[in-house]
Amino acid sequence: MITKAKIKAIIACVPEKYQKKLLPFFGFSFGNVILDLLSVAYLLPFLMLALDSHSRFENRYLQFLVQKEHLIYSILLLIVFFIAKNTLSILFINYQNRLIFAVSSEISKKYTHSFIHNNYLFYQNQDKGDIIKNTIEVPNNFANNVLLSLNTILCESIIIMVISGIGLLLFPKITLIAIVLFLLAFAIIYTFRKVKNVRKSLSSDYRNNVNYLLDLINGFFEIKSASKEEAFLDKFNSSNRKLNKTHAFLTTLKNSNSKYLEIIIILIISFLVFYLVNYSAENSKNVLLISFMASVFFKLIPSLNKLIVAGSSLKSYDYTIESILKNTSIEKETVQSETRIGFENELRIENVSFSYTEENKLIDNVSLKIAKGNIIGISGRSGTGKTTLLHIILKLINPKSGKIVLDGTEITPLNKNAFLSLIGYVTQEPYIFNGSILENIAIGQTEAEIDFDRINALTVAIGFEEVLQNFPDGLHSLTGNSGQKLSGGQKQKLAIIRALYNDPQILILDEATNQLDEENEIKILNYIKGVSQKEKLTVLLVSHDKKVLTYCDTIHQFQKEILHEV
Ligand SMILES: Nc1ncnc2c1ncn2[C@@H]1O[C@H](COP(=O)(O)OP(=O)(O)OP(=O)(O)O)[C@@H](O)[C@H]1O
């Protein structure tokens, strides 16, 4: 049912810091099952007494327990035992669930960590639906269905083996017949039951569903303006129906197991009763057989049921093991945060070449010297590689050859973070985070750490104070998801303030003012030019706009993979 390799793979999926907690986890679980078993054994004499007040036990302790004059003590002991057992069980359940949820959140944390610490190409190659699936669905199903099922299988198998062992020892013949009957009935039912191959599709169904939902959310304007609501709803609804159908099938599969089991058990119990009535001779043996049957009823049946449900869960969510193992093997870049780096003279791009595919070379042996305090313009036709070159400078993409050098020091993963702390970058379509305007400017800072004077000076310089007038809560106003409460130009202004707030030494603007009106654009570019002259701010400016490029000291144009000065 479960191989050693599978157990090893499941354990390997558990984050290292929780692996050592697995042993107490399985141990507690097993202890809990043993307590359950003992409670059945403990109840037995009382059960016998209730059934037949003349029952006599060979065991002196049992006989003492069921004597009328001792009954009050026996009942008290019984109550204490059950309170203690159930208190322990509650403690264990609490421990178990805390561990399960800690494992799930740690897997999500590790995945998001490796995702955000990876480079831009890795991000570009990831399916967004897969990212959401790997962060939410996979860890949750692994912890709740795979890890818990493994625990159930291990514990319940031991219980089943113990009870079967006792049975074989005390009543070898009828236990053997019962086991054979069980295995036979089980094999017949499972051979004739058609299980569709739905498990495999669960993972891809979830990813598709998330992707269609993302299209519905992110493509809201395009869908509405083209009046294509029904087409997109159809796509989402049909994928959502498929996913829910798969879930419904798996739930039915899980629940129907207990029904099949009931049929098998009733067959075996009928056989045992028939045997007991017809062939059993001695009274003491009868008592033993009834006790054994009671433990079969109280413990073996639920154990078998749990075992089958766990086996089915494990199979259904098997794919989570593969996903987690694949994600944990994602290579991360070594980045050192302590290294310091200064910028006094020159940023150099040296013989950089890059292509996304083997066939098409995009950037060929490009070199560029950028003196501190200069404004450098980069232009060229659409798709010639301007943004890609910026991504190479920002170390978001590693070039096929060539390097980025600051004051004679090559930028490597070891000094990358120090280098990036010198840069302010505004993308073509800046992303506005979910939160307030203030949180979008002073990312990660507490109110006490925020330099409000600098923010106020920048909002005036960039012309954002007029935007703030529309928001009653000023800087504390919420921007909505992806800054939906701001216009395109307002988002650009906010992103420029954000880039300037940290006092960068290098400012990279990728078509950063193209959604603004001329008056606002000139105001911002004049301010940046002033800062560049006064504070030696170095600016790299990508634009198609001749008027914008007049602010540059030198202009370089991409022509057929090569950057020429114009
Ligand atoms: N991940 C990728 N895989 C394959 N090709 C890509 C990838 N990302 C970008 N490209 C291609 O690389 C080329 C250069 O893109 P880039 O964004 O650098 O151009 P650009 O000069 O900035 O264009 P624009 O002026 O339109 O912004 C384009 O043809 C684009 O399709």
Coordinates of C-alpha atoms and ligand atoms in Angstrom, one line a residue:
M1 CA 0.0 0.0 0.0
I2 CA 2.8 2.4 0.9
T3 CA 6.4 1.9 0.0
K4 CA 9.5 2.8 1.9
A5 CA 10.5 5.2 -1.0
K6 CA 7.2 6.9 -0.7
I7 CA 7.6 7.4 3.1
K8 CA 11.1 8.8 2.5
A9 CA 9.8 11.2 -0.2
I10 CA 7.0 12.4 2.2
I11 CA 9.5 13.0 5.0
A12 CA 11.8 14.8 2.6
C13 CA 8.9 17.2 1.7
V14 CA 8.7 18.2 5.4
P15 CA 10.8 21.3 6.0
E16 CA 14.0 20.3 7.9
K17 CA 13.1 22.2 11.1
Y18 CA 10.0 20.1 11.5
Q19 CA 11.5 16.8 10.5
K20 CA 12.7 16.1 14.0
K21 CA 9.2 16.8 15.3
L22 CA 7.8 13.9 13.2
L23 CA 8.9 11.2 15.6
P24 CA 7.0 12.6 18.6
F25 CA 4.2 13.4 16.2
F26 CA 3.9 9.7 15.1
G27 CA 4.7 8.6 18.7
F28 CA 1.9 10.7 20.2
S29 CA -0.4 9.5 17.5
F30 CA 0.4 5.9 18.3
G31 CA 0.1 6.5 22.0
N32 CA -3.4 7.9 21.4
V33 CA -4.4 4.8 19.5
I34 CA -3.1 2.6 22.2
L35 CA -5.1 4.6 24.8
D36 CA -8.1 4.0 22.7
L37 CA -7.5 0.3 22.6
L38 CA -7.0 0.2 26.3
S39 CA -10.2 2.1 26.9
V40 CA -12.0 -0.6 24.9
A41 CA -10.3 -3.3 27.1
Y42 CA -11.2 -1.3 30.2
L43 CA -14.9 -1.0 29.2
L44 CA -15.1 -4.7 28.6
P45 CA -15.7 -6.0 32.1
F46 CA -18.5 -3.4 32.5
L47 CA -20.0 -4.4 29.3
M48 CA -19.9 -8.0 30.4
L49 CA -21.5 -7.1 33.7
A50 CA -24.3 -5.2 31.9
L51 CA -24.9 -8.2 29.6
D52 CA -24.8 -10.8 32.3
S53 CA -24.6 -9.9 36.0
H54 CA -23.4 -13.5 36.8
S55 CA -20.3 -13.1 34.7
R56 CA -17.3 -14.5 36.4
F57 CA -13.8 -13.6 35.4
E58 CA -10.8 -15.8 36.0
N59 CA -8.7 -12.7 36.4
R60 CA -8.8 -11.5 40.1
Y61 CA -8.6 -7.8 39.1
L62 CA -11.5 -8.1 36.7
Q63 CA -13.6 -10.0 39.2
F64 CA -12.8 -7.3 41.9
L65 CA -13.9 -4.6 39.5
V66 CA -17.3 -6.0 38.7
Q67 CA -18.3 -7.0 42.3
K68 CA -21.3 -4.9 43.4
E69 CA -19.6 -3.5 46.6
H70 CA -16.6 -2.3 44.6
L71 CA -18.7 -0.9 41.8
I72 CA -18.6 2.7 42.9
Y73 CA -14.7 2.6 43.0
S74 CA -14.7 0.9 39.7
I75 CA -16.9 3.5 38.1
L76 CA -14.9 6.3 39.6
L77 CA -11.7 4.8 38.3
L78 CA -13.4 4.4 34.9
I79 CA -14.3 8.1 34.9
V80 CA -10.8 9.2 35.9
F81 CA -9.3 6.9 33.2
F82 CA -11.5 8.4 30.5
I83 CA -11.0 12.0 31.6
A84 CA -7.2 11.4 31.6
K85 CA -7.3 9.6 28.2
N86 CA -9.4 12.2 26.5
T87 CA -7.4 15.1 28.0
L88 CA -4.3 13.5 26.6
S89 CA -6.1 13.1 23.3
I90 CA -7.1 16.7 23.2
L91 CA -3.5 17.7 23.9
F92 CA -2.3 15.4 21.2
I93 CA -4.8 16.7 18.6
N94 CA -3.7 20.2 19.4
Y95 CA -0.1 19.3 18.9
Q96 CA -0.8 17.5 15.7
N97 CA -2.8 20.3 14.2
R98 CA -0.3 22.9 15.2
L99 CA 2.4 20.8 13.5
I100 CA 0.3 20.2 10.4
F101 CA -0.4 23.9 9.9
A102 CA 3.2 24.9 10.7
V103 CA 4.5 22.4 8.1
S104 CA 2.0 23.8 5.6
S105 CA 2.9 27.4 6.2
E106 CA 6.6 26.7 6.2
I107 CA 6.4 25.0 2.8
S108 CA 4.5 28.1 1.5
K109 CA 7.1 30.3 3.1
K110 CA 10.0 28.4 1.5
Y111 CA 8.4 28.4 -1.9
T112 CA 7.6 32.1 -1.9
H113 CA 11.1 32.8 -0.6
S114 CA 12.8 30.8 -3.4
F115 CA 10.4 32.4 -6.0
I116 CA 11.1 36.0 -4.9
H117 CA 14.8 35.5 -4.5
N118 CA 15.1 34.0 -8.0
N119 CA 15.9 36.0 -11.1
Y120 CA 13.5 37.6 -13.6
L121 CA 13.8 34.9 -16.2
F122 CA 12.7 32.3 -13.6
Y123 CA 9.7 34.5 -12.8
Q124 CA 8.9 35.0 -16.4
N125 CA 8.9 31.3 -17.1
Q126 CA 6.5 30.5 -14.2
D127 CA 2.9 30.0 -14.8
K128 CA 1.0 32.4 -12.4
G129 CA -1.6 29.7 -11.7
D130 CA 1.2 27.4 -10.7
I131 CA 2.7 30.0 -8.4
I132 CA -0.7 30.4 -6.6
K133 CA -1.2 26.6 -6.6
N134 CA 2.3 25.9 -5.1
T135 CA 1.9 28.6 -2.5
I136 CA -1.6 27.7 -1.2
E137 CA -3.1 24.5 -2.5
V138 CA 0.0 22.2 -2.6
P139 CA 1.2 22.9 1.0
N140 CA -2.3 22.7 2.4
N141 CA -3.1 19.4 0.7
F142 CA 0.3 17.9 1.5
A143 CA 0.0 18.6 5.2
N144 CA -3.7 17.8 5.6
N145 CA -4.0 14.9 3.2
V146 CA -0.6 13.4 2.7
L147 CA 1.2 13.8 6.0
L148 CA -1.9 13.1 8.1
S149 CA -2.7 10.1 6.0
L150 CA 0.8 8.7 6.4
N151 CA 0.4 9.1 10.2
T152 CA -3.0 7.4 10.0
I153 CA -1.6 4.5 7.9
L154 CA 1.4 3.9 10.2
C155 CA -0.7 4.0 13.4
E156 CA -3.7 2.1 12.2
S157 CA -1.6 -0.6 10.5
I158 CA 0.1 -1.3 13.8
I159 CA -3.3 -1.6 15.6
I160 CA -4.7 -3.8 12.9
M161 CA -1.6 -6.0 13.1
V162 CA -1.8 -6.2 16.9
I163 CA -5.5 -7.1 16.9
S164 CA -5.0 -9.7 14.1
G165 CA -1.9 -11.0 16.0
I166 CA -3.9 -11.5 19.2
G167 CA -6.7 -13.1 17.2
L168 CA -4.2 -15.5 15.5
L169 CA -2.8 -16.4 18.9
L170 CA -6.1 -17.0 20.7
F171 CA -8.3 -18.2 17.8
P172 CA -5.9 -19.1 15.0
K173 CA -8.5 -20.9 12.9
I174 CA -11.3 -18.4 12.9
T175 CA -9.0 -15.4 12.7
L176 CA -7.2 -16.9 9.7
I177 CA -10.5 -17.6 8.0
A178 CA -11.7 -14.0 8.8
I179 CA -8.5 -12.5 7.4
V180 CA -8.8 -14.5 4.2
L181 CA -12.4 -13.6 3.9
F182 CA -11.6 -9.9 4.3
L183 CA -8.8 -9.9 1.7
L184 CA -10.9 -11.8 -0.7
A185 CA -13.9 -9.5 -0.4
F186 CA -11.7 -6.5 -0.6
A187 CA -10.0 -7.7 -3.7
I188 CA -13.3 -8.5 -5.4
I189 CA -14.8 -5.1 -4.7
Y190 CA -11.7 -3.2 -5.8
T191 CA -11.3 -5.2 -9.0
F192 CA -14.8 -4.4 -10.1
R193 CA -14.9 -0.8 -9.0
K194 CA -13.9 1.5 -11.9
V195 CA -11.8 4.3 -10.6
K196 CA -11.4 7.0 -13.2
N197 CA -8.1 8.6 -13.7
V198 CA -9.1 11.8 -12.2
R199 CA -6.3 12.2 -9.6
K200 CA -3.7 13.2 -12.1
S201 CA -5.8 16.0 -13.5
L202 CA -6.4 17.6 -10.1
S203 CA -3.2 19.6 -10.1
S204 CA -3.6 21.0 -13.7
D205 CA -7.3 21.6 -13.1
Y206 CA -6.5 23.8 -10.1
R207 CA -3.8 25.8 -12.1
N208 CA -6.2 26.4 -15.1
N209 CA -8.9 27.5 -12.8
V210 CA -6.7 30.1 -11.1
N211 CA -5.4 31.3 -14.5
Y212 CA -9.0 31.8 -15.8
L213 CA -9.9 33.6 -12.7
L214 CA -6.8 35.9 -13.0
D215 CA -7.9 36.7 -16.6
L216 CA -11.3 37.6 -15.3
I217 CA -9.8 39.9 -12.6
N218 CA -6.9 41.5 -14.5
G219 CA -8.7 41.7 -17.9
F220 CA -11.8 43.3 -16.4
F221 CA -11.6 46.4 -18.7
E222 CA -10.7 44.5 -21.9
I223 CA -13.5 41.9 -21.3
K224 CA -16.1 44.6 -20.5
S225 CA -15.2 47.0 -23.3
A226 CA -15.2 44.2 -25.8
S227 CA -18.4 42.9 -24.2
K228 CA -16.9 39.4 -23.9
E229 CA -18.1 38.7 -20.4
E230 CA -19.9 35.5 -21.4
A231 CA -16.9 34.0 -23.3
F232 CA -14.6 34.5 -20.3
L233 CA -17.2 33.4 -17.8
D234 CA -17.8 30.2 -19.9
K235 CA -14.1 29.4 -19.8
F236 CA -13.8 30.0 -16.0
N237 CA -17.1 28.2 -15.3
S238 CA -16.3 25.1 -17.3
S239 CA -12.8 24.8 -15.7
N240 CA -14.4 25.4 -12.2
R241 CA -17.0 22.8 -12.9
K242 CA -14.3 20.3 -13.9
L243 CA -12.3 21.0 -10.7
N244 CA -15.4 20.7 -8.5
K245 CA -16.4 17.5 -10.3
T246 CA -13.0 16.0 -9.6
H247 CA -13.3 17.0 -5.9
A248 CA -16.8 15.5 -5.7
F249 CA -15.6 12.3 -7.2
L250 CA -12.7 12.0 -4.8
T251 CA -14.9 12.8 -1.8
T252 CA -17.4 10.1 -3.0
L253 CA -14.5 7.7 -3.4
K254 CA -13.3 8.5 0.1
N255 CA -16.7 8.1 1.7
S256 CA -17.8 5.1 -0.2
N257 CA -14.9 3.1 1.1
S258 CA -16.6 2.9 4.5
K259 CA -19.7 1.5 2.9
Y260 CA -17.8 -1.3 1.1
L261 CA -15.9 -2.0 4.3
E262 CA -19.2 -2.3 6.2
I263 CA -20.4 -5.0 3.8
I264 CA -17.1 -6.9 4.2
I265 CA -17.2 -6.6 8.0
I266 CA -20.8 -7.7 8.2
L267 CA -19.9 -10.8 6.3
I268 CA -17.0 -11.6 8.7
I269 CA -19.0 -10.8 11.8
S270 CA -21.8 -13.1 10.6
F271 CA -19.3 -15.8 10.2
L272 CA -17.9 -15.2 13.7
V273 CA -21.3 -15.2 15.3
F274 CA -22.3 -18.4 13.5
Y275 CA -19.0 -20.0 14.6
L276 CA -19.5 -18.8 18.2
V277 CA -23.1 -20.1 18.5
N278 CA -22.4 -23.5 16.8
Y279 CA -18.9 -24.5 17.7
S280 CA -17.7 -22.7 20.8
A281 CA -17.6 -25.0 23.9
E282 CA -16.2 -23.5 27.0
N283 CA -17.6 -20.4 28.8
S284 CA -14.2 -18.8 29.5
K285 CA -13.3 -19.1 25.8
N286 CA -16.7 -17.5 25.0
V287 CA -15.9 -14.5 27.2
L288 CA -12.6 -14.2 25.4
L289 CA -14.1 -14.4 22.0
I290 CA -16.8 -11.9 22.9
S291 CA -14.1 -9.5 24.2
F292 CA -12.1 -10.0 21.0
M293 CA -15.2 -9.3 18.9
A294 CA -15.9 -6.2 20.9
S295 CA -12.4 -4.9 20.2
V296 CA -13.0 -5.8 16.5
F297 CA -16.2 -3.7 16.6
F298 CA -14.8 -0.8 18.6
K299 CA -11.3 -0.6 17.2
L300 CA -10.6 -2.8 14.2
I301 CA -13.5 -1.6 12.1
P302 CA -12.8 2.2 12.6
S303 CA -9.1 1.4 12.1
L304 CA -9.7 -0.3 8.8
N305 CA -11.9 2.5 7.7
K306 CA -9.4 5.1 8.6
L307 CA -6.7 3.1 6.8
I308 CA -8.6 2.9 3.6
V309 CA -9.6 6.6 3.7
A310 CA -6.0 7.6 4.4
G311 CA -4.8 5.3 1.5
S312 CA -7.2 6.9 -0.9
S313 CA -6.3 10.5 0.3
L314 CA -2.6 9.7 -0.1
K315 CA -3.2 8.6 -3.7
S316 CA -5.4 11.5 -4.5
Y317 CA -2.9 14.1 -3.3
D318 CA 0.2 12.2 -4.4
Y319 CA 1.1 15.0 -6.8
T320 CA 1.9 17.4 -4.0
I321 CA 5.0 15.3 -3.1
E322 CA 6.4 15.7 -6.6
S323 CA 5.6 19.4 -6.7
I324 CA 7.2 20.1 -3.3
L325 CA 10.4 18.1 -4.1
K326 CA 10.6 19.9 -7.5
N327 CA 10.2 23.3 -5.8
T328 CA 12.7 22.7 -3.1
S329 CA 15.4 21.8 -5.7
I330 CA 15.0 25.3 -7.3
E331 CA 18.4 26.9 -7.2
K332 CA 18.7 30.2 -5.4
E333 CA 21.2 32.9 -5.9
T334 CA 23.7 33.5 -3.2
V335 CA 23.2 37.1 -2.2
Q336 CA 25.2 38.9 0.5
S337 CA 23.6 41.9 2.1
E338 CA 26.5 43.1 4.3
T339 CA 28.9 44.0 1.5
R340 CA 29.2 47.8 0.9
I341 CA 29.8 49.4 -2.4
G342 CA 30.2 53.1 -3.3
F343 CA 29.7 55.1 -6.5
E344 CA 32.1 57.9 -7.1
N345 CA 33.1 57.9 -10.8
E346 CA 31.6 55.5 -13.4
L347 CA 29.1 52.8 -14.1
R348 CA 30.2 50.6 -17.1
I349 CA 28.4 48.1 -19.2
E350 CA 31.1 45.9 -20.6
N351 CA 30.7 43.7 -23.7
V352 CA 27.2 42.5 -22.8
S353 CA 25.5 40.0 -25.0
F354 CA 22.1 38.4 -24.4
S355 CA 19.4 36.4 -26.2
Y356 CA 16.2 34.8 -24.9
T357 CA 16.4 32.1 -27.5
E358 CA 19.3 30.4 -29.2
E359 CA 18.1 31.5 -32.6
N360 CA 17.6 35.2 -32.0
K361 CA 20.4 37.3 -30.7
L362 CA 18.9 40.4 -29.0
I363 CA 21.9 42.3 -27.5
D364 CA 25.3 41.8 -29.1
N365 CA 28.5 43.0 -27.4
V366 CA 27.1 46.2 -26.0
S367 CA 29.4 48.5 -24.0
L368 CA 28.5 51.8 -22.4
K369 CA 30.3 54.2 -20.0
I370 CA 28.1 56.2 -17.7
A371 CA 29.9 58.9 -15.8
K372 CA 28.4 59.8 -12.4
G373 CA 26.0 62.7 -12.6
N374 CA 25.2 62.2 -16.3
I375 CA 21.8 61.7 -17.9
I376 CA 22.0 58.9 -20.5
G377 CA 19.2 58.4 -23.0
I378 CA 18.5 55.0 -24.6
S379 CA 16.2 54.9 -27.5
G380 CA 15.3 52.5 -30.4
R381 CA 12.4 50.8 -32.0
S382 CA 10.0 48.7 -30.0
G383 CA 11.3 45.2 -29.1
T384 CA 15.0 46.0 -29.7
G385 CA 16.0 45.2 -26.2
K386 CA 16.0 48.5 -24.2
T387 CA 14.1 47.1 -21.2
T388 CA 16.1 43.9 -21.4
L389 CA 19.3 45.9 -21.1
L390 CA 18.0 47.7 -18.0
H391 CA 17.1 44.3 -16.5
I392 CA 20.7 43.2 -17.1
I393 CA 22.0 46.3 -15.4
L394 CA 19.6 45.7 -12.5
K395 CA 20.9 42.1 -12.3
L396 CA 17.4 40.8 -12.9
I397 CA 18.8 38.9 -15.9
N398 CA 22.2 37.4 -16.2
P399 CA 23.8 38.2 -19.6
K400 CA 25.2 35.4 -21.7
S401 CA 28.5 37.3 -21.6
G402 CA 29.8 40.6 -20.4
K403 CA 29.6 42.4 -17.1
I404 CA 28.4 45.4 -15.1
V405 CA 31.1 47.3 -13.4
L406 CA 30.8 50.1 -10.8
D407 CA 34.0 52.1 -10.1
G408 CA 36.1 49.2 -11.3
T409 CA 34.2 46.6 -9.2
E410 CA 32.3 43.9 -11.0
I411 CA 28.7 43.5 -9.8
T412 CA 28.3 39.8 -8.7
P413 CA 25.7 38.0 -6.6
L414 CA 27.9 38.9 -3.6
N415 CA 27.7 42.7 -3.9
K416 CA 24.4 42.8 -5.9
N417 CA 22.2 43.9 -3.0
A418 CA 24.6 46.7 -2.1
F419 CA 24.6 47.8 -5.7
L420 CA 20.8 47.7 -6.0
S421 CA 20.5 49.8 -2.8
L422 CA 22.1 52.7 -4.9
I423 CA 19.4 52.4 -7.6
G424 CA 15.8 53.8 -8.0
Y425 CA 13.9 52.1 -10.8
V426 CA 10.6 53.1 -12.4
T427 CA 9.1 50.5 -14.8
Q428 CA 6.9 51.2 -17.9
E429 CA 3.8 50.2 -16.0
P430 CA 4.7 50.6 -12.3
Y431 CA 3.0 48.2 -9.9
I432 CA 1.2 49.9 -7.0
F433 CA 1.0 47.6 -3.9
N434 CA -2.2 47.0 -2.0
G435 CA -2.0 49.5 0.9
S436 CA -1.9 53.2 1.5
I437 CA 0.0 55.8 -0.6
L438 CA 2.4 56.2 2.3
E439 CA 3.1 52.4 2.4
N440 CA 3.8 52.5 -1.4
I441 CA 6.4 55.2 -0.9
A442 CA 8.2 54.2 2.2
I443 CA 8.1 50.4 1.6
G444 CA 8.7 48.4 4.7
Q445 CA 9.2 51.4 7.1
T446 CA 7.2 52.1 10.2
E447 CA 5.6 55.5 10.7
A448 CA 8.4 56.4 13.1
E449 CA 11.1 55.6 10.5
I450 CA 9.4 57.5 7.7
D451 CA 11.0 60.8 6.6
F452 CA 7.8 62.8 6.2
D453 CA 9.7 66.0 5.3
R454 CA 11.3 64.2 2.3
I455 CA 7.9 62.8 1.2
N456 CA 6.3 66.3 1.4
A457 CA 9.2 67.9 -0.6
L458 CA 8.9 65.1 -3.2
T459 CA 5.1 65.3 -3.5
V460 CA 5.5 69.1 -4.3
A461 CA 8.4 68.6 -6.7
I462 CA 6.6 65.8 -8.7
G463 CA 3.2 67.5 -8.6
F464 CA 1.6 64.8 -6.5
E465 CA 0.1 67.2 -3.9
E466 CA -2.8 68.0 -6.3
V467 CA -3.5 64.2 -6.5
L468 CA -3.5 64.0 -2.7
Q469 CA -6.2 66.7 -2.5
N470 CA -8.6 64.3 -4.1
F471 CA -8.0 61.8 -1.2
P472 CA -9.6 62.8 2.2
D473 CA -7.1 60.7 4.0
G474 CA -4.1 62.2 2.2
L475 CA -1.0 60.0 2.3
H476 CA -2.9 57.4 4.4
S477 CA -5.5 56.9 1.6
L478 CA -5.7 53.3 0.2
T479 CA -4.8 52.8 -3.4
G480 CA -6.9 49.6 -3.9
N481 CA -5.7 46.4 -5.6
S482 CA -2.9 47.3 -8.1
G483 CA -3.5 51.0 -7.5
Q484 CA -7.0 50.9 -9.1
K485 CA -8.0 54.2 -7.4
L486 CA -5.2 56.0 -9.3
S487 CA -5.0 57.0 -12.9
G488 CA -2.1 55.8 -15.1
G489 CA -0.3 59.2 -14.8
Q490 CA -0.9 59.3 -11.1
K491 CA 0.6 55.8 -10.7
Q492 CA 3.7 57.0 -12.6
K493 CA 4.1 60.1 -10.3
L494 CA 3.8 57.8 -7.2
A495 CA 6.3 55.4 -8.6
I496 CA 8.8 58.2 -9.3
I497 CA 8.4 59.5 -5.7
R498 CA 8.9 56.0 -4.5
A499 CA 12.1 55.7 -6.5
L500 CA 13.5 59.0 -5.3
Y501 CA 12.5 58.7 -1.7
N502 CA 15.4 56.4 -0.9
D503 CA 17.9 59.0 -2.3
P504 CA 19.2 56.8 -5.1
Q505 CA 22.6 57.6 -6.7
I506 CA 21.4 56.0 -10.0
L507 CA 17.8 56.6 -11.3
I508 CA 16.5 54.3 -14.0
L509 CA 13.4 55.5 -15.8
D510 CA 11.9 53.2 -18.4
E511 CA 9.3 55.3 -20.3
A512 CA 8.4 56.4 -16.8
T513 CA 6.5 59.6 -17.8
N514 CA 4.8 58.5 -21.0
Q515 CA 1.3 58.6 -19.4
L516 CA 1.6 62.2 -18.1
D517 CA 0.5 65.4 -19.8
E518 CA 3.3 67.6 -21.2
E519 CA 3.2 70.1 -18.3
N520 CA 3.6 67.5 -15.7
E521 CA 6.2 65.6 -17.7
I522 CA 8.3 68.7 -18.1
K523 CA 8.0 69.6 -14.4
I524 CA 9.2 66.2 -13.4
L525 CA 12.1 66.0 -15.9
N526 CA 13.2 69.5 -14.9
Y527 CA 13.3 68.5 -11.3
I528 CA 15.3 65.3 -12.1
K529 CA 17.7 67.3 -14.2
G530 CA 18.2 69.8 -11.3
V531 CA 18.9 67.0 -8.8
S532 CA 21.3 65.4 -11.3
Q533 CA 23.2 68.7 -11.6
K534 CA 23.1 69.5 -7.9
E535 CA 23.6 66.1 -6.3
K536 CA 25.3 64.2 -9.1
L537 CA 22.3 61.9 -9.6
T538 CA 23.1 59.6 -12.5
V539 CA 20.0 58.9 -14.7
L540 CA 19.4 56.2 -17.3
L541 CA 16.4 57.2 -19.3
V542 CA 14.6 54.9 -21.9
S543 CA 12.3 56.8 -24.2
H544 CA 10.9 57.0 -27.7
D545 CA 10.1 60.7 -27.1
K546 CA 12.5 63.2 -28.7
K547 CA 11.4 65.9 -26.3
V548 CA 12.2 63.7 -23.3
L549 CA 15.6 62.7 -24.8
T550 CA 16.6 66.4 -25.0
Y551 CA 17.2 66.2 -21.2
C552 CA 20.0 63.7 -21.8
D553 CA 23.8 64.4 -21.9
T554 CA 24.3 61.6 -24.4
I555 CA 21.7 59.5 -26.4
H556 CA 22.3 55.9 -27.4
Q557 CA 20.1 54.1 -29.9
F558 CA 19.6 50.3 -30.4
Q559 CA 20.0 49.3 -34.0
K560 CA 20.1 45.6 -34.8
E561 CA 21.3 44.3 -31.5
I562 CA 24.0 47.0 -31.2
L563 CA 23.9 50.2 -29.2
H564 CA 25.1 53.3 -31.1
E565 CA 25.7 56.8 -29.7
V566 CA 23.7 59.3 -31.7
Ligands
LIG1 N1 11.0 36.0 -21.4 C1 11.1 36.2 -22.7 N2 11.3 35.2 -23.6 C2 11.5 35.4 -24.9 N3 11.5 36.6 -25.5 C3 11.3 37.7 -24.7 C4 11.1 37.6 -23.3 N4 11.0 38.8 -22.8 C5 11.1 39.7 -23.8 N5 11.3 39.0 -24.9 C6 11.5 39.6 -26.3 O1 12.7 40.4 -26.3 C7 12.5 41.5 -27.1 C8 13.0 42.7 -26.4 O2 12.1 43.1 -25.4 P1 12.2 44.4 -24.6 O3 11.1 44.5 -23.6 O4 13.6 44.5 -24.1 O5 12.1 45.5 -25.8 P2 12.0 47.1 -25.7 O6 13.1 47.6 -26.6 O7 12.1 47.6 -24.3 O8 10.6 47.3 -26.3 P3 9.5 48.5 -26.0 O9 10.1 49.8 -26.6 O10 8.3 48.0 -26.8 O11 9.3 48.5 -24.6 C9 11.1 41.5 -27.6 O12 11.0 41.0 -28.9 C10 10.4 40.5 -26.7 O13 9.4 39.8 -27.3

